[in-house]
PDB file of C-alpha atoms in Angstrom:
ATOM      1  CA  MET A   1      73.618 115.855 -35.874  1.00  0.00           C
ATOM      2  CA  THR A   2      74.241 118.277 -33.004  1.00  0.00           C
ATOM      3  CA  LEU A   3      77.856 118.768 -34.062  1.00  0.00           C
ATOM      4  CA  LEU A   4      76.790 119.390 -37.649  1.00  0.00           C
ATOM      5  CA  LEU A   5      74.225 121.957 -36.537  1.00  0.00           C
ATOM      6  CA  LYS A   6      76.751 123.749 -34.349  1.00  0.00           C
ATOM      7  CA  SER A   7      79.248 123.826 -37.210  1.00  0.00           C
ATOM      8  CA  ASP A   8      76.703 125.148 -39.724  1.00  0.00           C
ATOM      9  CA  LEU A   9      75.365 127.734 -37.277  1.00  0.00           C
ATOM     10  CA  PHE A  10      78.924 128.929 -36.651  1.00  0.00           C
ATOM     11  CA  LYS A  11      79.490 129.269 -40.401  1.00  0.00           C
ATOM     12  CA  LEU A  12      76.249 131.196 -40.730  1.00  0.00           C
ATOM     13  CA  LYS A  13      77.235 133.505 -37.881  1.00  0.00           C
ATOM     14  CA  ARG A  14      80.522 134.298 -39.618  1.00  0.00           C
ATOM     15  CA  SER A  15      78.967 134.738 -43.060  1.00  0.00           C
ATOM     16  CA  LEU A  16      79.417 138.300 -44.307  1.00  0.00           C
ATOM     17  CA  SER A  17      76.895 137.796 -47.134  1.00  0.00           C
ATOM     18  CA  PHE A  18      74.247 136.754 -44.588  1.00  0.00           C
ATOM     19  CA  LYS A  19      74.827 139.899 -42.535  1.00  0.00           C
ATOM     20  CA  VAL A  20      74.617 142.057 -45.645  1.00  0.00           C
ATOM     21  CA  CYS A  21      71.345 140.365 -46.651  1.00  0.00           C
ATOM     22  CA  LEU A  22      69.908 141.044 -43.186  1.00  0.00           C
ATOM     23  CA  ILE A  23      70.711 144.743 -43.478  1.00  0.00           C
ATOM     24  CA  VAL A  24      69.364 144.928 -47.028  1.00  0.00           C
ATOM     25  CA  ALA A  25      66.166 143.116 -46.004  1.00  0.00           C
ATOM     26  CA  PHE A  26      65.483 145.517 -43.132  1.00  0.00           C
ATOM     27  CA  ALA A  27      66.129 148.620 -45.241  1.00  0.00           C
ATOM     28  CA  LEU A  28      64.076 147.236 -48.142  1.00  0.00           C
ATOM     29  CA  GLY A  29      61.191 146.449 -45.799  1.00  0.00           C
ATOM     30  CA  ILE A  30      60.989 150.080 -44.696  1.00  0.00           C
ATOM     31  CA  THR A  31      61.384 151.372 -48.248  1.00  0.00           C
ATOM     32  CA  MET A  32      58.706 149.116 -49.745  1.00  0.00           C
ATOM     33  CA  ALA A  33      56.195 149.970 -46.999  1.00  0.00           C
ATOM     34  CA  VAL A  34      56.616 153.692 -47.659  1.00  0.00           C
ATOM     35  CA  LEU A  35      56.366 153.153 -51.428  1.00  0.00           C
ATOM     36  CA  TYR A  36      53.184 151.103 -51.013  1.00  0.00           C
ATOM     37  CA  TYR A  37      51.721 153.879 -48.880  1.00  0.00           C
ATOM     38  CA  PHE A  38      52.277 156.550 -51.525  1.00  0.00           C
ATOM     39  CA  ALA A  39      51.159 154.212 -54.325  1.00  0.00           C
ATOM     40  CA  TRP A  40      47.922 153.397 -52.489  1.00  0.00           C
ATOM     41  CA  ASN A  41      47.146 157.055 -51.825  1.00  0.00           C
ATOM     42  CA  ALA A  42      47.777 157.920 -55.459  1.00  0.00           C
ATOM     43  CA  MET A  43      45.579 155.050 -56.605  1.00  0.00           C
ATOM     44  CA  GLN A  44      42.629 156.083 -54.434  1.00  0.00           C
ATOM     45  CA  ASP A  45      42.006 159.075 -56.711  1.00  0.00           C
ATOM     46  CA  LYS A  46      41.587 156.749 -59.687  1.00  0.00           C
ATOM     47  CA  LEU A  47      39.538 153.917 -58.159  1.00  0.00           C
ATOM     48  CA  GLU A  48      36.331 154.797 -59.999  1.00  0.00           C
ATOM     49  CA  GLU A  49      38.115 154.946 -63.327  1.00  0.00           C
ATOM     50  CA  THR A  50      39.857 151.648 -62.594  1.00  0.00           C
ATOM     51  CA  ALA A  51      36.562 149.989 -61.586  1.00  0.00           C
ATOM     52  CA  ARG A  52      34.961 151.009 -64.881  1.00  0.00           C
ATOM     53  CA  MET A  53      37.920 149.712 -66.818  1.00  0.00           C
ATOM     54  CA  ILE A  54      37.746 146.350 -65.033  1.00  0.00           C
ATOM     55  CA  ALA A  55      34.010 146.085 -65.776  1.00  0.00           C
ATOM     56  CA  GLU A  56      34.666 146.712 -69.481  1.00  0.00           C
ATOM     57  CA  MET A  57      37.519 144.212 -69.646  1.00  0.00           C
ATOM     58  CA  GLY A  58      35.528 141.298 -68.214  1.00  0.00           C
ATOM     59  CA  ASP A  59      37.744 138.299 -67.514  1.00  0.00           C
ATOM     60  CA  TYR A  60      40.789 140.220 -68.692  1.00  0.00           C
ATOM     61  CA  GLY A  61      40.326 142.493 -65.709  1.00  0.00           C
ATOM     62  CA  ASN A  62      41.122 139.699 -63.264  1.00  0.00           C
ATOM     63  CA  THR A  63      44.795 140.566 -63.409  1.00  0.00           C
ATOM     64  CA  ILE A  64      44.029 144.133 -62.344  1.00  0.00           C
ATOM     65  CA  LYS A  65      41.708 142.882 -59.612  1.00  0.00           C
ATOM     66  CA  ASP A  66      44.503 140.703 -58.255  1.00  0.00           C
ATOM     67  CA  ALA A  67      46.878 143.665 -58.225  1.00  0.00           C
ATOM     68  CA  LEU A  68      44.367 145.868 -56.393  1.00  0.00           C
ATOM     69  CA  ALA A  69      43.726 143.147 -53.830  1.00  0.00           C
ATOM     70  CA  LEU A  70      47.405 143.169 -52.907  1.00  0.00           C
ATOM     71  CA  MET A  71      47.513 146.875 -52.122  1.00  0.00           C
ATOM     72  CA  PRO A  72      47.484 147.500 -48.357  1.00  0.00           C
ATOM     73  CA  GLN A  73      44.774 149.426 -46.543  1.00  0.00           C
ATOM     74  CA  ASN A  74      45.629 152.234 -44.162  1.00  0.00           C
ATOM     75  CA  ASP A  75      46.166 150.105 -41.071  1.00  0.00           C
ATOM     76  CA  LEU A  76      49.209 148.449 -39.495  1.00  0.00           C
ATOM     77  CA  TRP A  77      48.255 144.824 -40.150  1.00  0.00           C
ATOM     78  CA  SER A  78      47.881 145.498 -43.870  1.00  0.00           C
ATOM     79  CA  TYR A  79      51.510 146.579 -43.993  1.00  0.00           C
ATOM     80  CA  VAL A  80      52.613 143.564 -41.946  1.00  0.00           C
ATOM     81  CA  ASN A  81      50.739 141.302 -44.350  1.00  0.00           C
ATOM     82  CA  ILE A  82      52.052 143.006 -47.469  1.00  0.00           C
ATOM     83  CA  SER A  83      55.598 142.539 -46.134  1.00  0.00           C
ATOM     84  CA  LEU A  84      54.988 138.844 -45.533  1.00  0.00           C
ATOM     85  CA  SER A  85      53.363 138.275 -48.928  1.00  0.00           C
ATOM     86  CA  ASP A  86      55.895 140.337 -50.882  1.00  0.00           C
ATOM     87  CA  LEU A  87      58.004 137.976 -52.992  1.00  0.00           C
ATOM     88  CA  ASN A  88      60.884 140.454 -53.122  1.00  0.00           C
ATOM     89  CA  VAL A  89      62.204 139.242 -49.776  1.00  0.00           C
ATOM     90  CA  LEU A  90      62.182 135.623 -50.980  1.00  0.00           C
ATOM     91  CA  TYR A  91      64.663 136.567 -53.667  1.00  0.00           C
ATOM     92  CA  ILE A  92      66.997 137.719 -50.911  1.00  0.00           C
ATOM     93  CA  THR A  93      66.589 134.386 -49.131  1.00  0.00           C
ATOM     94  CA  ALA A  94      67.467 132.646 -52.409  1.00  0.00           C
ATOM     95  CA  VAL A  95      70.781 134.494 -52.328  1.00  0.00           C
ATOM     96  CA  VAL A  96      71.359 133.510 -48.681  1.00  0.00           C
ATOM     97  CA  VAL A  97      70.737 129.805 -49.330  1.00  0.00           C
ATOM     98  CA  GLY A  98      72.666 129.800 -52.606  1.00  0.00           C
ATOM     99  CA  VAL A  99      75.742 131.452 -51.145  1.00  0.00           C
ATOM    100  CA  PHE A 100      75.714 129.548 -47.850  1.00  0.00           C
ATOM    101  CA  VAL A 101      75.423 126.045 -49.311  1.00  0.00           C
ATOM    102  CA  GLY A 102      76.751 126.644 -52.829  1.00  0.00           C
ATOM    103  CA  SER A 103      80.033 128.012 -51.493  1.00  0.00           C
ATOM    104  CA  GLU A 104      80.665 124.711 -49.712  1.00  0.00           C
ATOM    105  CA  TYR A 105      80.468 122.886 -53.018  1.00  0.00           C
ATOM    106  CA  SER A 106      82.942 125.260 -54.667  1.00  0.00           C
ATOM    107  CA  MET A 107      85.319 125.271 -51.667  1.00  0.00           C
ATOM    108  CA  GLY A 108      85.182 121.501 -51.231  1.00  0.00           C
ATOM    109  CA  THR A 109      84.302 121.725 -47.536  1.00  0.00           C
ATOM    110  CA  LEU A 110      81.326 119.371 -47.938  1.00  0.00           C
ATOM    111  CA  ARG A 111      83.755 116.459 -47.998  1.00  0.00           C
ATOM    112  CA  ASN A 112      84.984 117.169 -44.476  1.00  0.00           C
ATOM    113  CA  PRO A 113      81.913 115.849 -42.603  1.00  0.00           C
ATOM    114  CA  ILE A 114      81.760 112.837 -44.943  1.00  0.00           C
ATOM    115  CA  THR A 115      85.355 111.855 -44.209  1.00  0.00           C
ATOM    116  CA  ARG A 116      84.565 112.124 -40.494  1.00  0.00           C
ATOM    117  CA  GLY A 117      81.782 109.581 -40.786  1.00  0.00           C
ATOM    118  CA  PHE A 118      78.690 111.812 -40.842  1.00  0.00           C
ATOM    119  CA  SER A 119      75.857 110.552 -43.029  1.00  0.00           C
ATOM    120  CA  ARG A 120      74.708 112.614 -45.972  1.00  0.00           C
ATOM    121  CA  THR A 121      71.154 112.533 -44.648  1.00  0.00           C
ATOM    122  CA  LYS A 122      72.212 114.252 -41.430  1.00  0.00           C
ATOM    123  CA  MET A 123      74.315 116.726 -43.395  1.00  0.00           C
ATOM    124  CA  TYR A 124      71.374 117.630 -45.625  1.00  0.00           C
ATOM    125  CA  PHE A 125      68.961 118.100 -42.745  1.00  0.00           C
ATOM    126  CA  SER A 126      71.521 120.219 -40.923  1.00  0.00           C
ATOM    127  CA  LYS A 127      71.726 122.493 -43.972  1.00  0.00           C
ATOM    128  CA  LEU A 128      67.929 122.511 -44.204  1.00  0.00           C
ATOM    129  CA  ILE A 129      67.521 123.585 -40.575  1.00  0.00           C
ATOM    130  CA  VAL A 130      70.211 126.244 -40.655  1.00  0.00           C
ATOM    131  CA  THR A 131      69.120 127.742 -43.994  1.00  0.00           C
ATOM    132  CA  SER A 132      65.537 127.796 -42.668  1.00  0.00           C
ATOM    133  CA  ILE A 133      66.753 129.785 -39.665  1.00  0.00           C
ATOM    134  CA  ALA A 134      68.656 132.138 -41.963  1.00  0.00           C
ATOM    135  CA  SER A 135      65.655 132.581 -44.278  1.00  0.00           C
ATOM    136  CA  MET A 136      63.315 133.292 -41.360  1.00  0.00           C
ATOM    137  CA  ALA A 137      65.763 135.858 -40.016  1.00  0.00           C
ATOM    138  CA  VAL A 138      65.848 137.669 -43.366  1.00  0.00           C
ATOM    139  CA  ILE A 139      62.058 137.560 -43.740  1.00  0.00           C
ATOM    140  CA  GLY A 140      61.644 138.628 -40.104  1.00  0.00           C
ATOM    141  CA  LEU A 141      63.805 141.718 -40.542  1.00  0.00           C
ATOM    142  CA  TYR A 142      62.074 142.609 -43.799  1.00  0.00           C
ATOM    143  CA  THR A 143      58.714 142.358 -42.059  1.00  0.00           C
ATOM    144  CA  LEU A 144      60.027 144.286 -39.063  1.00  0.00           C
ATOM    145  CA  GLY A 145      61.063 147.130 -41.365  1.00  0.00           C
ATOM    146  CA  GLY A 146      57.595 147.242 -42.924  1.00  0.00           C
ATOM    147  CA  THR A 147      55.979 147.002 -39.494  1.00  0.00           C
ATOM    148  CA  LEU A 148      57.974 149.906 -38.066  1.00  0.00           C
ATOM    149  CA  ALA A 149      57.062 152.061 -41.049  1.00  0.00           C
ATOM    150  CA  GLY A 150      53.410 151.076 -40.629  1.00  0.00           C
ATOM    151  CA  MET A 151      53.477 151.883 -36.902  1.00  0.00           C
ATOM    152  CA  ILE A 152      54.823 155.358 -37.587  1.00  0.00           C
ATOM    153  CA  MET A 153      52.129 156.004 -40.191  1.00  0.00           C
ATOM    154  CA  PHE A 154      49.114 154.334 -38.542  1.00  0.00           C
ATOM    155  CA  GLY A 155      49.946 153.275 -34.983  1.00  0.00           C
ATOM    156  CA  PHE A 156      48.478 149.958 -33.849  1.00  0.00           C
ATOM    157  CA  SER A 157      45.500 149.137 -36.044  1.00  0.00           C
ATOM    158  CA  ALA A 158      44.108 146.130 -37.886  1.00  0.00           C
ATOM    159  CA  SER A 159      41.192 145.218 -40.128  1.00  0.00           C
ATOM    160  CA  VAL A 160      41.200 141.513 -39.184  1.00  0.00           C
ATOM    161  CA  THR A 161      40.774 139.589 -35.940  1.00  0.00           C
ATOM    162  CA  ALA A 162      43.653 138.334 -33.791  1.00  0.00           C
ATOM    163  CA  GLY A 163      42.755 134.757 -34.718  1.00  0.00           C
ATOM    164  CA  GLU A 164      42.991 135.520 -38.429  1.00  0.00           C
ATOM    165  CA  MET A 165      46.356 137.201 -37.872  1.00  0.00           C
ATOM    166  CA  LEU A 166      47.801 134.173 -36.078  1.00  0.00           C
ATOM    167  CA  LEU A 167      46.442 131.747 -38.662  1.00  0.00           C
ATOM    168  CA  THR A 168      47.782 133.877 -41.509  1.00  0.00           C
ATOM    169  CA  ILE A 169      51.223 134.069 -39.892  1.00  0.00           C
ATOM    170  CA  LEU A 170      51.238 130.285 -39.391  1.00  0.00           C
ATOM    171  CA  CYS A 171      50.412 129.772 -43.074  1.00  0.00           C
ATOM    172  CA  TYR A 172      53.207 132.112 -44.130  1.00  0.00           C
ATOM    173  CA  PHE A 173      55.679 130.352 -41.828  1.00  0.00           C
ATOM    174  CA  LEU A 174      54.908 126.942 -43.326  1.00  0.00           C
ATOM    175  CA  LEU A 175      55.049 128.297 -46.867  1.00  0.00           C
ATOM    176  CA  PHE A 176      58.412 129.951 -46.225  1.00  0.00           C
ATOM    177  CA  LEU A 177      59.782 126.616 -45.010  1.00  0.00           C
ATOM    178  CA  ALA A 178      58.580 125.040 -48.256  1.00  0.00           C
ATOM    179  CA  VAL A 179      60.247 127.788 -50.312  1.00  0.00           C
ATOM    180  CA  ASN A 180      63.494 127.311 -48.398  1.00  0.00           C
ATOM    181  CA  SER A 181      63.399 123.577 -49.126  1.00  0.00           C
ATOM    182  CA  PHE A 182      62.967 124.445 -52.823  1.00  0.00           C
ATOM    183  CA  TYR A 183      66.033 126.695 -52.775  1.00  0.00           C
ATOM    184  CA  LEU A 184      68.111 124.020 -51.037  1.00  0.00           C
ATOM    185  CA  MET A 185      66.989 121.424 -53.579  1.00  0.00           C
ATOM    186  CA  VAL A 186      68.099 123.756 -56.401  1.00  0.00           C
ATOM    187  CA  VAL A 187      71.534 124.124 -54.790  1.00  0.00           C
ATOM    188  CA  ALA A 188      71.851 120.336 -54.519  1.00  0.00           C
ATOM    189  CA  LEU A 189      70.886 120.099 -58.196  1.00  0.00           C
ATOM    190  CA  THR A 190      73.252 122.765 -59.568  1.00  0.00           C
ATOM    191  CA  LYS A 191      76.137 122.518 -57.038  1.00  0.00           C
ATOM    192  CA  LYS A 192      77.116 126.074 -57.977  1.00  0.00           C
ATOM    193  CA  THR A 193      76.401 129.323 -56.144  1.00  0.00           C
ATOM    194  CA  GLY A 194      75.693 131.394 -59.251  1.00  0.00           C
ATOM    195  CA  TYR A 195      73.624 128.739 -60.980  1.00  0.00           C
ATOM    196  CA  SER A 196      71.596 128.005 -57.859  1.00  0.00           C
ATOM    197  CA  ILE A 197      70.718 131.675 -57.328  1.00  0.00           C
ATOM    198  CA  ALA A 198      69.850 132.135 -61.002  1.00  0.00           C
ATOM    199  CA  PHE A 199      67.597 129.061 -61.164  1.00  0.00           C
ATOM    200  CA  SER A 200      66.010 129.870 -57.794  1.00  0.00           C
ATOM    201  CA  LEU A 201      64.938 133.232 -59.208  1.00  0.00           C
ATOM    202  CA  ILE A 202      64.117 132.229 -62.769  1.00  0.00           C
ATOM    203  CA  ILE A 203      62.037 129.079 -62.180  1.00  0.00           C
ATOM    204  CA  PRO A 204      59.383 130.739 -59.939  1.00  0.00           C
ATOM    205  CA  MET A 205      59.181 133.750 -62.269  1.00  0.00           C
ATOM    206  CA  LEU A 206      58.692 131.566 -65.343  1.00  0.00           C
ATOM    207  CA  ILE A 207      55.985 129.451 -63.730  1.00  0.00           C
ATOM    208  CA  MET A 208      54.117 132.495 -62.385  1.00  0.00           C
ATOM    209  CA  SER A 209      54.379 134.338 -65.713  1.00  0.00           C
ATOM    210  CA  LEU A 210      53.121 131.306 -67.612  1.00  0.00           C
ATOM    211  CA  ALA A 211      50.197 130.970 -65.186  1.00  0.00           C
ATOM    212  CA  ARG A 212      49.236 134.636 -65.687  1.00  0.00           C
ATOM    213  CA  VAL A 213      49.204 134.188 -69.473  1.00  0.00           C
ATOM    214  CA  ILE A 214      46.997 131.111 -69.199  1.00  0.00           C
ATOM    215  CA  LYS A 215      44.612 132.934 -66.835  1.00  0.00           C
ATOM    216  CA  ILE A 216      43.979 135.590 -69.500  1.00  0.00           C
ATOM    217  CA  GLY A 217      42.250 133.001 -71.651  1.00  0.00           C
ATOM    218  CA  TYR A 218      41.034 130.679 -68.903  1.00  0.00           C
ATOM    219  CA  ALA A 219      39.874 132.555 -65.821  1.00  0.00           C
ATOM    220  CA  ASP A 220      39.148 129.313 -63.943  1.00  0.00           C
ATOM    221  CA  PHE A 221      42.858 128.447 -64.102  1.00  0.00           C
ATOM    222  CA  ASP A 222      43.316 130.816 -61.165  1.00  0.00           C
ATOM    223  CA  ARG A 223      42.187 128.089 -58.744  1.00  0.00           C
ATOM    224  CA  ILE A 224      44.940 125.838 -60.060  1.00  0.00           C
ATOM    225  CA  SER A 225      47.727 128.403 -60.324  1.00  0.00           C
ATOM    226  CA  ARG A 226      47.348 129.499 -56.716  1.00  0.00           C
ATOM    227  CA  LEU A 227      48.492 126.017 -55.687  1.00  0.00           C
ATOM    228  CA  TRP A 228      52.024 126.882 -56.860  1.00  0.00           C
ATOM    229  CA  VAL A 229      53.811 127.727 -53.619  1.00  0.00           C
ATOM    230  CA  PHE A 230      54.859 131.256 -54.638  1.00  0.00           C
ATOM    231  CA  ASP A 231      51.352 132.110 -55.852  1.00  0.00           C
ATOM    232  CA  THR A 232      49.932 130.629 -52.665  1.00  0.00           C
ATOM    233  CA  ILE A 233      52.007 133.061 -50.613  1.00  0.00           C
ATOM    234  CA  VAL A 234      50.508 136.011 -52.470  1.00  0.00           C
ATOM    235  CA  SER A 235      46.967 134.671 -51.925  1.00  0.00           C
ATOM    236  CA  THR A 236      47.369 133.576 -48.301  1.00  0.00           C
ATOM    237  CA  GLN A 237      45.417 136.293 -46.500  1.00  0.00           C
ATOM    238  CA  GLU A 238      42.514 136.134 -48.952  1.00  0.00           C
ATOM    239  CA  LEU A 239      42.388 132.366 -48.496  1.00  0.00           C
ATOM    240  CA  VAL A 240      42.343 132.746 -44.716  1.00  0.00           C
ATOM    241  CA  LYS A 241      39.570 135.346 -44.900  1.00  0.00           C
ATOM    242  CA  SER A 242      37.498 133.027 -47.105  1.00  0.00           C
ATOM    243  CA  SER A 243      37.929 130.114 -44.632  1.00  0.00           C
ATOM    244  CA  GLU A 244      40.288 128.302 -46.999  1.00  0.00           C
ATOM    245  CA  ALA A 245      43.390 128.350 -44.799  1.00  0.00           C
ATOM    246  CA  TYR A 246      43.727 124.623 -45.389  1.00  0.00           C
ATOM    247  CA  ILE A 247      44.953 125.384 -48.936  1.00  0.00           C
ATOM    248  CA  PRO A 248      48.220 127.135 -47.975  1.00  0.00           C
ATOM    249  CA  ILE A 249      48.780 124.697 -45.100  1.00  0.00           C
ATOM    250  CA  ILE A 250      48.376 121.588 -47.271  1.00  0.00           C
ATOM    251  CA  ALA A 251      50.353 123.174 -50.130  1.00  0.00           C
ATOM    252  CA  ALA A 252      53.194 124.060 -47.775  1.00  0.00           C
ATOM    253  CA  VAL A 253      53.410 120.551 -46.315  1.00  0.00           C
ATOM    254  CA  VAL A 254      53.243 118.850 -49.719  1.00  0.00           C
ATOM    255  CA  TYR A 255      55.875 121.096 -51.282  1.00  0.00           C
ATOM    256  CA  PHE A 256      58.161 120.873 -48.246  1.00  0.00           C
ATOM    257  CA  VAL A 257      58.096 117.073 -48.295  1.00  0.00           C
ATOM    258  CA  LEU A 258      58.453 116.931 -52.092  1.00  0.00           C
ATOM    259  CA  PHE A 259      61.385 119.347 -52.333  1.00  0.00           C
ATOM    260  CA  THR A 260      63.125 117.869 -49.291  1.00  0.00           C
ATOM    261  CA  VAL A 261      62.878 114.302 -50.601  1.00  0.00           C
ATOM    262  CA  LEU A 262      64.087 115.297 -54.076  1.00  0.00           C
ATOM    263  CA  GLY A 263      66.920 117.382 -52.682  1.00  0.00           C
ATOM    264  CA  LEU A 264      67.999 114.623 -50.308  1.00  0.00           C
ATOM    265  CA  LEU A 265      67.978 112.019 -53.087  1.00  0.00           C
ATOM    266  CA  LEU A 266      70.129 114.286 -55.244  1.00  0.00           C
ATOM    267  CA  PHE A 267      72.537 114.974 -52.412  1.00  0.00           C
ATOM    268  CA  ARG A 268      72.915 111.334 -51.415  1.00  0.00           C
ATOM    269  CA  ARG A 269      73.663 110.109 -54.948  1.00  0.00           C
ATOM    270  CA  GLN A 270      75.939 112.850 -56.248  1.00  0.00           C
ATOM    271  CA  GLU A 271      79.715 112.831 -56.248  1.00  0.00           C
ATOM    272  CA  ILE A 272      81.119 115.434 -53.867  1.00  0.00           C
ATOM    273  CA  LYS A 273      84.657 116.615 -54.579  1.00  0.00           C
TER     274      LYS A 273
END
């Protein structure tokens, strides 16, 4: 296992696509934080009008309420949180996982450890650990970019307690591990870089879009839809504030185990050329 990890870490270190994704994530983090700042300031002038519109729309206004809840306040922690809950960075991690593992299928290098006697279970967990490290690095740089922009604009400020911050960060960390396990499972399913990236992006979007349509007619469906791991990420801070941190934690553990088991079963039974 140690040799597999060293080999995969060396491949990751040499990966040009991974380095490019790190740079893009950092730059995008800064850009999105600045854009959120200007969007929030522009929206403040229209809050009364928006509130009236929501009141008139009734249940249909829940979608707008959700959007407003995601907008950061003028303090540093809000911009840290919005960076962590922003799904844009997860699409970058989908590219990292898809390219890193999918390229080994196309190049045929996955057979090398097998011919040397390494078990497929150890190979899969090595990929899981290394892609998790890569994903956390991308998310970390994205968040760092948003944090630096927030520090310049607001200094060190927060609207939540230190305990809530730590608990929220823990929830995000576990959820990101679950998302990474989903991406790796998709790669094991498709065995192609392009297909894996496409499905990793399309499947979450389709599920979230379908959930939003259902919520228009059934407002109570919101409590169910937030259990989908990507929706849970968006709702994490609100869940922590409402003393429901157990929801993202349990969801993260369940999804991580589910996706890892499915991915491992696929990997162990498939023919590798």
